[in-house]
Amino acid sequence: METLTASFFVRIASSIRAGYSTNMTDPIALVDRFGRRHDSLRISITDRCNIRCFYCMPEHDAEFLPRSGVLTFEEIERLAGLLVGRCGVRDIRITGGEPLVRRDCVDLIRMLARIDGLEDLSMTTNGMLLQQHAADLRAAGLKRLNISLDTLDEATFAKITRRPGVDRVIDGIDAAIEAGFESIKLNALAIRGLSESELVGLVRFAVGKGVTLRFIEFMPLDSDRAWKSKDVLSGDACLKLLSEAFGNITPTGRENPSAPAETFTLPCDGREGTIGIIRSVTRPFCGNCNRLRLTADGGLRNCLFSQSETPLRDAMRSGCDDDKLIQKIQQCVGEKHAAHGIDSDDFRPPERAMHAIGG
């Protein structure tokens, strides 16, 4: 019988607060000390990428994990199954690096889609390899896609990614639309001095394609450590520029309380378009965060900006059973801070750059 320690009573209180039964056979609520229930998981399946965006990776000499250091598909499946089956996780997003550079990625999607209790399976991709994989990903069980698209101009694309290929991304978007995903969203970073001239064209492009476009405030996750707060094109600034171009913009709230994007509708070329604004810097949504992140080498992170992570790969490879893995996961959740603290004087960006953490 479990010893009645203080941590036991904390878990009972957390379960009640989260709406879970206190019956120990029920799912284990991953609730932190601030009452946030974690039911969404990002899984990075590689730290490698086929472009070199300045806000994510170094242009040259990027260091990548050795193949032996990356979680196998079977290890990913085990952790995902455990988090869904016993910990109440309901949605999984596959990220990288660029996930489609991982060989046989479609096979992993097929494995994860079979997990009983998983309600949503999605992917974030740069779109460069999407044209040849979109139909197979959809058939394998992938439901939704987020595709990065910061510009429609090839010269600007090359400036951002330090590689050519905006036409390949657009071809990938078209292939995804043809494949019939339940949802396709385009993600554009909002960077002062670069994005102002891109906003209107991106909105017209997205509305014309019948997909949602989201602008994300530039965050301090670049490997070059060159980010400055003055480089952030705020959500308010984006809305002001868009209202000048399109007229009335109507707020429609969030898809759910934990959704990062505030959504809006606007008139565009005789249609009603939908956009999202993710104010990660100027209006953080940490209070409703429900996300955990698993890095490609098996580090569980309770925040994108966390200074620490819980290593699960070596624990699994040394024979750790499911109950002990869950204890490690609970401890990680319990150590989560109230907020990422970008606006605090003592903020430090994470040691890992974005490509090594997972989007």
Tab-separated table of N, CA, C and O in Angstrom, residues 86-197:
chain	number	residue	atom	x	y	z
A	86	ARG	N	-2.063	5.731	-19.770
A	86	ARG	CA	-2.073	5.801	-18.308
A	86	ARG	C	-1.999	7.215	-17.737
A	86	ARG	O	-2.234	7.395	-16.549
A	87	CYS	N	-1.679	8.188	-18.572
A	87	CYS	CA	-1.476	9.543	-18.045
A	87	CYS	C	-2.421	10.577	-18.625
A	87	CYS	O	-2.275	11.773	-18.351
A	88	GLY	N	-3.359	10.168	-19.454
A	88	GLY	CA	-4.380	11.094	-19.918
A	88	GLY	C	-4.005	12.003	-21.061
A	88	GLY	O	-4.750	12.929	-21.386
A	89	VAL	N	-2.839	11.779	-21.705
A	89	VAL	CA	-2.495	12.575	-22.888
A	89	VAL	C	-3.468	12.242	-24.009
A	89	VAL	O	-3.771	11.076	-24.265
A	90	ARG	N	-3.965	13.270	-24.688
A	90	ARG	CA	-4.988	13.054	-25.710
A	90	ARG	C	-4.553	13.498	-27.106
A	90	ARG	O	-5.154	13.090	-28.101
A	91	ASP	N	-3.529	14.324	-27.204
A	91	ASP	CA	-3.066	14.696	-28.547
A	91	ASP	C	-1.549	14.685	-28.601
A	91	ASP	O	-0.873	14.998	-27.620
A	92	ILE	N	-1.035	14.284	-29.751
A	92	ILE	CA	0.403	14.203	-29.995
A	92	ILE	C	0.720	14.954	-31.273
A	92	ILE	O	0.024	14.797	-32.289
A	93	ARG	N	1.763	15.784	-31.215
A	93	ARG	CA	2.252	16.483	-32.401
A	93	ARG	C	3.682	16.041	-32.665
A	93	ARG	O	4.525	16.077	-31.769
A	94	ILE	N	3.965	15.623	-33.893
A	94	ILE	CA	5.307	15.199	-34.297
A	94	ILE	C	6.060	16.416	-34.830
A	94	ILE	O	5.561	17.151	-35.676
A	95	THR	N	7.285	16.608	-34.322
A	95	THR	CA	8.082	17.761	-34.716
A	95	THR	C	9.521	17.326	-34.991
A	95	THR	O	9.856	16.158	-34.960
A	96	GLY	N	10.386	18.304	-35.255
A	96	GLY	CA	11.813	18.079	-35.424
A	96	GLY	C	12.558	19.240	-34.778
A	96	GLY	O	12.019	19.836	-33.837
A	97	GLY	N	13.716	19.643	-35.315
A	97	GLY	CA	14.167	19.454	-36.667
A	97	GLY	C	13.016	19.429	-37.674
A	97	GLY	O	11.954	19.944	-37.453
A	98	GLU	N	13.295	18.800	-38.762
A	98	GLU	CA	12.275	18.556	-39.773
A	98	GLU	C	11.915	17.071	-39.728
A	98	GLU	O	12.720	16.225	-40.107
A	99	PRO	N	10.714	16.731	-39.264
A	99	PRO	CA	10.374	15.306	-39.073
A	99	PRO	C	10.441	14.467	-40.335
A	99	PRO	O	10.749	13.274	-40.271
A	100	LEU	N	10.200	15.081	-41.499
A	100	LEU	CA	10.163	14.282	-42.720
A	100	LEU	C	11.542	13.907	-43.239
A	100	LEU	O	11.642	13.139	-44.200
A	101	VAL	N	12.612	14.412	-42.611
A	101	VAL	CA	13.935	13.909	-42.990
A	101	VAL	C	14.255	12.601	-42.262
A	101	VAL	O	15.232	11.926	-42.608
A	102	ARG	N	13.444	12.226	-41.267
A	102	ARG	CA	13.630	10.952	-40.578
A	102	ARG	C	13.113	9.835	-41.466
A	102	ARG	O	11.959	9.822	-41.899
A	103	ARG	N	13.992	8.896	-41.778
A	103	ARG	CA	13.627	7.806	-42.675
A	103	ARG	C	12.430	7.025	-42.123
A	103	ARG	O	12.348	6.739	-40.931
A	104	ASP	N	11.519	6.668	-43.009
A	104	ASP	CA	10.340	5.861	-42.677
A	104	ASP	C	9.430	6.545	-41.657
A	104	ASP	O	8.730	5.888	-40.880
A	105	CYS	N	9.382	7.867	-41.694
A	105	CYS	CA	8.537	8.622	-40.779
A	105	CYS	C	7.073	8.186	-40.867
A	105	CYS	O	6.359	8.149	-39.867
A	106	VAL	N	6.632	7.845	-42.065
A	106	VAL	CA	5.239	7.421	-42.249
A	106	VAL	C	4.941	6.172	-41.416
A	106	VAL	O	3.842	6.024	-40.871
A	107	ASP	N	5.924	5.292	-41.265
A	107	ASP	CA	5.726	4.090	-40.457
A	107	ASP	C	5.458	4.459	-38.998
A	107	ASP	O	4.624	3.830	-38.326
A	108	LEU	N	6.164	5.462	-38.493
A	108	LEU	CA	5.926	5.893	-37.115
A	108	LEU	C	4.520	6.460	-36.958
A	108	LEU	O	3.838	6.178	-35.958
A	109	ILE	N	4.090	7.240	-37.917
A	109	ILE	CA	2.724	7.776	-37.855
A	109	ILE	C	1.719	6.642	-37.779
A	109	ILE	O	0.768	6.677	-36.988
A	110	ARG	N	1.936	5.626	-38.565
A	110	ARG	CA	1.030	4.467	-38.558
A	110	ARG	C	1.030	3.790	-37.187
A	110	ARG	O	-0.029	3.380	-36.679
A	111	MET	N	2.188	3.677	-36.566
A	111	MET	CA	2.296	3.054	-35.246
A	111	MET	C	1.559	3.886	-34.194
A	111	MET	O	0.805	3.343	-33.363
A	112	LEU	N	1.761	5.187	-34.219
A	112	LEU	CA	1.144	6.047	-33.216
A	112	LEU	C	-0.367	6.149	-33.408
A	112	LEU	O	-1.125	6.241	-32.432
A	113	ALA	N	-0.809	6.144	-34.648
A	113	ALA	CA	-2.244	6.276	-34.934
A	113	ALA	C	-3.040	5.106	-34.369
A	113	ALA	O	-4.253	5.224	-34.156
A	114	ARG	N	-2.369	3.990	-34.095
A	114	ARG	CA	-3.050	2.806	-33.563
A	114	ARG	C	-3.198	2.842	-32.048
A	114	ARG	O	-3.837	1.957	-31.467
A	115	ILE	N	-2.627	3.816	-31.369
A	115	ILE	CA	-2.686	3.869	-29.913
A	115	ILE	C	-4.114	4.159	-29.450
A	115	ILE	O	-4.708	5.170	-29.821
A	116	ASP	N	-4.654	3.262	-28.664
A	116	ASP	CA	-6.025	3.407	-28.175
A	116	ASP	C	-6.126	4.605	-27.233
A	116	ASP	O	-5.327	4.744	-26.301
A	117	GLY	N	-7.075	5.468	-27.480
A	117	GLY	CA	-7.284	6.636	-26.638
A	117	GLY	C	-6.678	7.911	-27.177
A	117	GLY	O	-6.973	8.999	-26.667
A	118	LEU	N	-5.816	7.813	-28.200
A	118	LEU	CA	-5.240	9.011	-28.797
A	118	LEU	C	-6.292	9.676	-29.686
A	118	LEU	O	-6.784	9.072	-30.634
A	119	GLU	N	-6.614	10.917	-29.386
A	119	GLU	CA	-7.687	11.600	-30.098
A	119	GLU	C	-7.197	12.413	-31.286
A	119	GLU	O	-7.954	12.635	-32.233
A	120	ASP	N	-5.949	12.884	-31.230
A	120	ASP	CA	-5.468	13.737	-32.310
A	120	ASP	C	-3.985	13.480	-32.547
A	120	ASP	O	-3.206	13.373	-31.589
A	121	LEU	N	-3.608	13.390	-33.823
A	121	LEU	CA	-2.218	13.169	-34.210
A	121	LEU	C	-1.885	14.163	-35.319
A	121	LEU	O	-2.529	14.173	-36.367
A	122	SER	N	-0.890	15.002	-35.073
A	122	SER	CA	-0.578	16.076	-36.012
A	122	SER	C	0.930	16.182	-36.201
A	122	SER	O	1.715	15.486	-35.550
A	123	MET	N	1.338	17.082	-37.085
A	123	MET	CA	2.759	17.262	-37.384
A	123	MET	C	3.030	18.711	-37.728
A	123	MET	O	2.215	19.380	-38.379
A	124	THR	N	4.203	19.199	-37.301
A	124	THR	CA	4.719	20.484	-37.750
A	124	THR	C	5.877	20.234	-38.705
A	124	THR	O	6.793	19.466	-38.387
A	125	THR	N	5.847	20.847	-39.880
A	125	THR	CA	6.840	20.593	-40.918
A	125	THR	C	7.183	21.879	-41.656
A	125	THR	O	6.369	22.813	-41.701
A	126	ASN	N	8.373	21.927	-42.234
A	126	ASN	CA	8.714	23.083	-43.068
A	126	ASN	C	8.169	22.937	-44.485
A	126	ASN	O	8.277	23.860	-45.296
A	127	GLY	N	7.603	21.798	-44.809
A	127	GLY	CA	6.924	21.609	-46.086
A	127	GLY	C	7.808	21.241	-47.257
A	127	GLY	O	7.305	20.923	-48.343
A	128	MET	N	9.121	21.248	-47.085
A	128	MET	CA	10.030	21.021	-48.208
A	128	MET	C	9.892	19.618	-48.803
A	128	MET	O	10.104	19.425	-50.006
A	129	LEU	N	9.546	18.637	-47.986
A	129	LEU	CA	9.415	17.256	-48.454
A	129	LEU	C	7.964	16.784	-48.458
A	129	LEU	O	7.685	15.600	-48.647
A	130	LEU	N	7.059	17.714	-48.268
A	130	LEU	CA	5.665	17.333	-48.070
A	130	LEU	C	4.987	16.845	-49.337
A	130	LEU	O	4.097	15.976	-49.284
A	131	GLN	N	5.385	17.364	-50.489
A	131	GLN	CA	4.718	16.969	-51.720
A	131	GLN	C	4.754	15.459	-51.925
A	131	GLN	O	3.752	14.850	-52.294
A	132	GLN	N	5.899	14.833	-51.641
A	132	GLN	CA	6.002	13.393	-51.863
A	132	GLN	C	5.472	12.548	-50.716
A	132	GLN	O	5.325	11.332	-50.857
A	133	HIS	N	5.161	13.173	-49.567
A	133	HIS	CA	4.737	12.380	-48.406
A	133	HIS	C	3.307	12.653	-47.945
A	133	HIS	O	2.783	11.883	-47.124
A	134	ALA	N	2.679	13.717	-48.407
A	134	ALA	CA	1.388	14.132	-47.850
A	134	ALA	C	0.336	13.031	-47.919
A	134	ALA	O	-0.335	12.734	-46.912
A	135	ALA	N	0.158	12.418	-49.069
A	135	ALA	CA	-0.885	11.401	-49.218
A	135	ALA	C	-0.630	10.207	-48.306
A	135	ALA	O	-1.558	9.680	-47.672
A	136	ASP	N	0.623	9.776	-48.214
A	136	ASP	CA	0.952	8.631	-47.363
A	136	ASP	C	0.765	8.962	-45.887
A	136	ASP	O	0.316	8.109	-45.103
A	137	LEU	N	1.108	10.183	-45.479
A	137	LEU	CA	0.910	10.588	-44.091
A	137	LEU	C	-0.570	10.577	-43.725
A	137	LEU	O	-0.956	10.097	-42.649
A	138	ARG	N	-1.387	11.086	-44.613
A	138	ARG	CA	-2.832	11.106	-44.351
A	138	ARG	C	-3.377	9.690	-44.259
A	138	ARG	O	-4.164	9.366	-43.353
A	139	ALA	N	-2.958	8.830	-45.175
A	139	ALA	CA	-3.432	7.440	-45.170
A	139	ALA	C	-2.972	6.694	-43.920
A	139	ALA	O	-3.660	5.782	-43.438
A	140	ALA	N	-1.814	7.089	-43.386
A	140	ALA	CA	-1.273	6.424	-42.203
A	140	ALA	C	-1.982	6.840	-40.921
A	140	ALA	O	-1.814	6.186	-39.881
A	141	GLY	N	-2.752	7.916	-40.966
A	141	GLY	CA	-3.517	8.319	-39.793
A	141	GLY	C	-3.212	9.694	-39.256
A	141	GLY	O	-3.762	10.100	-38.224
A	142	LEU	N	-2.339	10.470	-39.927
A	142	LEU	CA	-2.077	11.840	-39.506
A	142	LEU	C	-3.305	12.691	-39.808
A	142	LEU	O	-3.828	12.660	-40.924
A	143	LYS	N	-3.748	13.463	-38.819
A	143	LYS	CA	-4.995	14.214	-38.976
A	143	LYS	C	-4.779	15.672	-39.370
A	143	LYS	O	-5.541	16.218	-40.154
A	144	ARG	N	-3.745	16.306	-38.785
A	144	ARG	CA	-3.593	17.749	-38.991
A	144	ARG	C	-2.139	18.094	-39.286
A	144	ARG	O	-1.231	17.377	-38.881
A	145	LEU	N	-1.958	19.219	-39.972
A	145	LEU	CA	-0.625	19.696	-40.325
A	145	LEU	C	-0.471	21.172	-39.982
A	145	LEU	O	-1.392	21.963	-40.219
A	146	ASN	N	0.687	21.525	-39.450
A	146	ASN	CA	1.125	22.913	-39.380
A	146	ASN	C	2.353	23.040	-40.276
A	146	ASN	O	3.309	22.268	-40.123
A	147	ILE	N	2.330	23.993	-41.186
A	147	ILE	CA	3.401	24.147	-42.170
A	147	ILE	C	4.003	25.537	-42.027
A	147	ILE	O	3.296	26.543	-42.050
A	148	SER	N	5.310	25.598	-41.879
A	148	SER	CA	5.991	26.887	-41.718
A	148	SER	C	6.077	27.603	-43.063
A	148	SER	O	6.509	27.024	-44.057
A	149	LEU	N	5.663	28.868	-43.083
A	149	LEU	CA	5.750	29.678	-44.294
A	149	LEU	C	5.870	31.140	-43.880
A	149	LEU	O	4.877	31.788	-43.569
A	150	ASP	N	7.088	31.652	-43.862
A	150	ASP	CA	7.328	33.022	-43.412
A	150	ASP	C	7.230	34.050	-44.526
A	150	ASP	O	7.106	35.248	-44.259
A	151	THR	N	7.297	33.584	-45.770
A	151	THR	CA	7.302	34.495	-46.914
A	151	THR	C	6.922	33.738	-48.175
A	151	THR	O	7.056	32.505	-48.235
A	152	LEU	N	6.483	34.466	-49.189
A	152	LEU	CA	6.219	33.898	-50.508
A	152	LEU	C	7.300	34.289	-51.507
A	152	LEU	O	7.280	33.846	-52.649
A	153	ASP	N	8.225	35.110	-51.058
A	153	ASP	CA	9.272	35.635	-51.926
A	153	ASP	C	10.536	34.790	-51.799
A	153	ASP	O	11.034	34.566	-50.690
A	154	GLU	N	11.061	34.342	-52.929
A	154	GLU	CA	12.219	33.439	-52.899
A	154	GLU	C	13.452	34.090	-52.279
A	154	GLU	O	14.177	33.456	-51.495
A	155	ALA	N	13.687	35.341	-52.571
A	155	ALA	CA	14.865	36.011	-52.012
A	155	ALA	C	14.752	36.126	-50.493
A	155	ALA	O	15.729	35.896	-49.758
A	156	THR	N	13.564	36.464	-50.007
A	156	THR	CA	13.368	36.555	-48.559
A	156	THR	C	13.419	35.183	-47.923
A	156	THR	O	13.963	35.016	-46.818
A	157	PHE	N	12.867	34.195	-48.607
A	157	PHE	CA	12.928	32.818	-48.117
A	157	PHE	C	14.378	32.377	-47.934
A	157	PHE	O	14.742	31.795	-46.906
A	158	ALA	N	15.216	32.668	-48.918
A	158	ALA	CA	16.630	32.298	-48.838
A	158	ALA	C	17.337	33.064	-47.720
A	158	ALA	O	18.248	32.534	-47.063
A	159	LYS	N	16.927	34.311	-47.484
A	159	LYS	CA	17.515	35.093	-46.396
A	159	LYS	C	17.188	34.475	-45.041
A	159	LYS	O	18.040	34.426	-44.142
A	160	ILE	N	15.958	33.987	-44.899
A	160	ILE	CA	15.523	33.398	-43.634
A	160	ILE	C	16.088	31.988	-43.452
A	160	ILE	O	16.655	31.661	-42.401
A	161	THR	N	15.939	31.159	-44.477
A	161	THR	CA	16.277	29.739	-44.352
A	161	THR	C	17.712	29.419	-44.746
A	161	THR	O	18.200	28.329	-44.464
A	162	ARG	N	18.358	30.371	-45.441
A	162	ARG	CA	19.718	30.185	-45.946
A	162	ARG	C	19.812	28.984	-46.891
A	162	ARG	O	20.850	28.353	-47.037
A	163	ARG	N	18.667	28.718	-47.518
A	163	ARG	CA	18.545	27.690	-48.546
A	163	ARG	C	17.458	28.142	-49.518
A	163	ARG	O	16.556	28.885	-49.133
A	164	PRO	N	17.467	27.683	-50.782
A	164	PRO	CA	16.365	27.993	-51.702
A	164	PRO	C	15.205	27.031	-51.490
A	164	PRO	O	15.355	26.001	-50.824
A	165	GLY	N	14.011	27.384	-52.050
A	165	GLY	CA	12.972	26.379	-52.058
A	165	GLY	C	11.574	26.775	-51.683
A	165	GLY	O	10.771	25.909	-51.336
A	166	VAL	N	11.186	28.063	-51.767
A	166	VAL	CA	9.826	28.412	-51.390
A	166	VAL	C	8.805	27.727	-52.286
A	166	VAL	O	7.705	27.357	-51.834
A	167	ASP	N	9.139	27.492	-53.559
A	167	ASP	CA	8.205	26.801	-54.458
A	167	ASP	C	7.937	25.373	-53.994
A	167	ASP	O	6.826	24.849	-54.154
A	168	ARG	N	8.941	24.735	-53.411
A	168	ARG	CA	8.753	23.375	-52.891
A	168	ARG	C	7.779	23.379	-51.713
A	168	ARG	O	6.964	22.458	-51.561
A	169	VAL	N	7.862	24.404	-50.892
A	169	VAL	CA	6.933	24.506	-49.764
A	169	VAL	C	5.508	24.700	-50.275
A	169	VAL	O	4.568	24.057	-49.805
A	170	ILE	N	5.340	25.573	-51.252
A	170	ILE	CA	4.005	25.813	-51.808
A	170	ILE	C	3.457	24.550	-52.471
A	170	ILE	O	2.270	24.212	-52.318
A	171	ASP	N	4.301	23.812	-53.169
A	171	ASP	CA	3.864	22.534	-53.748
A	171	ASP	C	3.443	21.560	-52.647
A	171	ASP	O	2.482	20.791	-52.805
A	172	GLY	N	4.163	21.599	-51.512
A	172	GLY	CA	3.799	20.740	-50.390
A	172	GLY	C	2.456	21.121	-49.792
A	172	GLY	O	1.658	20.245	-49.415
A	173	ILE	N	2.189	22.412	-49.700
A	173	ILE	CA	0.893	22.873	-49.197
A	173	ILE	C	-0.229	22.391	-50.107
A	173	ILE	O	-1.255	21.891	-49.647
A	174	ASP	N	-0.027	22.519	-51.411
A	174	ASP	CA	-1.041	22.057	-52.366
A	174	ASP	C	-1.268	20.555	-52.238
A	174	ASP	O	-2.414	20.075	-52.301
A	175	ALA	N	-0.194	19.793	-52.042
A	175	ALA	CA	-0.323	18.334	-51.888
A	175	ALA	C	-1.077	17.992	-50.609
A	175	ALA	O	-1.876	17.044	-50.578
A	176	ALA	N	-0.842	18.758	-49.558
A	176	ALA	CA	-1.544	18.519	-48.300
A	176	ALA	C	-3.036	18.810	-48.439
A	176	ALA	O	-3.880	18.063	-47.922
A	177	ILE	N	-3.369	19.883	-49.137
A	177	ILE	CA	-4.779	20.201	-49.377
A	177	ILE	C	-5.431	19.079	-50.172
A	177	ILE	O	-6.538	18.622	-49.860
A	178	GLU	N	-4.736	18.603	-51.181
A	178	GLU	CA	-5.258	17.511	-52.006
A	178	GLU	C	-5.442	16.231	-51.196
A	178	GLU	O	-6.387	15.457	-51.427
A	179	ALA	N	-4.581	15.998	-50.217
A	179	ALA	CA	-4.646	14.770	-49.412
A	179	ALA	C	-5.818	14.764	-48.441
A	179	ALA	O	-6.189	13.708	-47.927
A	180	GLY	N	-6.387	15.930	-48.155
A	180	GLY	CA	-7.606	15.972	-47.355
A	180	GLY	C	-7.398	15.915	-45.848
A	180	GLY	O	-8.197	15.286	-45.138
A	181	PHE	N	-6.377	16.583	-45.337
A	181	PHE	CA	-6.185	16.631	-43.887
A	181	PHE	C	-7.339	17.376	-43.221
A	181	PHE	O	-7.948	18.264	-43.810
A	182	GLU	N	-7.628	16.999	-41.980
A	182	GLU	CA	-8.726	17.634	-41.255
A	182	GLU	C	-8.461	19.122	-41.024
A	182	GLU	O	-9.392	19.927	-40.948
A	183	SER	N	-7.197	19.480	-40.862
A	183	SER	CA	-6.836	20.868	-40.641
A	183	SER	C	-5.440	21.118	-41.186
A	183	SER	O	-4.544	20.287	-41.008
A	184	ILE	N	-5.262	22.245	-41.850
A	184	ILE	CA	-3.941	22.694	-42.297
A	184	ILE	C	-3.786	24.145	-41.851
A	184	ILE	O	-4.626	24.992	-42.156
A	185	LYS	N	-2.717	24.406	-41.113
A	185	LYS	CA	-2.431	25.761	-40.677
A	185	LYS	C	-1.031	26.149	-41.136
A	185	LYS	O	-0.113	25.324	-41.115
A	186	LEU	N	-0.896	27.383	-41.543
A	186	LEU	CA	0.397	27.922	-41.929
A	186	LEU	C	0.924	28.777	-40.781
A	186	LEU	O	0.187	29.584	-40.215
A	187	ASN	N	2.185	28.578	-40.436
A	187	ASN	CA	2.819	29.332	-39.353
A	187	ASN	C	3.843	30.300	-39.924
A	187	ASN	O	4.750	29.889	-40.648
A	188	ALA	N	3.724	31.561	-39.551
A	188	ALA	CA	4.678	32.576	-39.991
A	188	ALA	C	5.243	33.286	-38.768
A	188	ALA	O	4.479	33.774	-37.925
A	189	LEU	N	6.577	33.349	-38.663
A	189	LEU	CA	7.202	34.109	-37.591
A	189	LEU	C	7.011	35.607	-37.843
A	189	LEU	O	7.110	36.058	-38.986
A	190	ALA	N	6.729	36.353	-36.787
A	190	ALA	CA	6.558	37.803	-36.885
A	190	ALA	C	7.821	38.469	-36.356
A	190	ALA	O	8.043	38.546	-35.144
A	191	ILE	N	8.668	38.934	-37.287
A	191	ILE	CA	9.980	39.482	-36.961
A	191	ILE	C	10.047	40.922	-37.457
A	191	ILE	O	9.845	41.181	-38.650
A	192	ARG	N	10.311	41.843	-36.555
A	192	ARG	CA	10.349	43.259	-36.928
A	192	ARG	C	11.468	43.516	-37.938
A	192	ARG	O	12.575	42.994	-37.814
A	193	GLY	N	11.138	44.311	-38.946
A	193	GLY	CA	12.114	44.621	-39.977
A	193	GLY	C	12.141	43.620	-41.106
A	193	GLY	O	12.834	43.819	-42.107
A	194	LEU	N	11.383	42.546	-40.981
A	194	LEU	CA	11.351	41.511	-42.019
A	194	LEU	C	9.917	41.154	-42.410
A	194	LEU	O	9.603	41.010	-43.586
A	195	SER	N	9.045	41.020	-41.411
A	195	SER	CA	7.716	40.466	-41.659
A	195	SER	C	6.679	41.487	-42.096
A	195	SER	O	5.647	41.110	-42.675
A	196	GLU	N	6.911	42.771	-41.817
A	196	GLU	CA	5.878	43.780	-42.107
A	196	GLU	C	5.404	43.713	-43.556
A	196	GLU	O	4.199	43.814	-43.832
A	197	SER	N	6.328	43.537	-44.474
A	197	SER	CA	5.969	43.524	-45.896
A	197	SER	C	5.389	42.187	-46.348
A	197	SER	O	4.917	42.060	-47.479
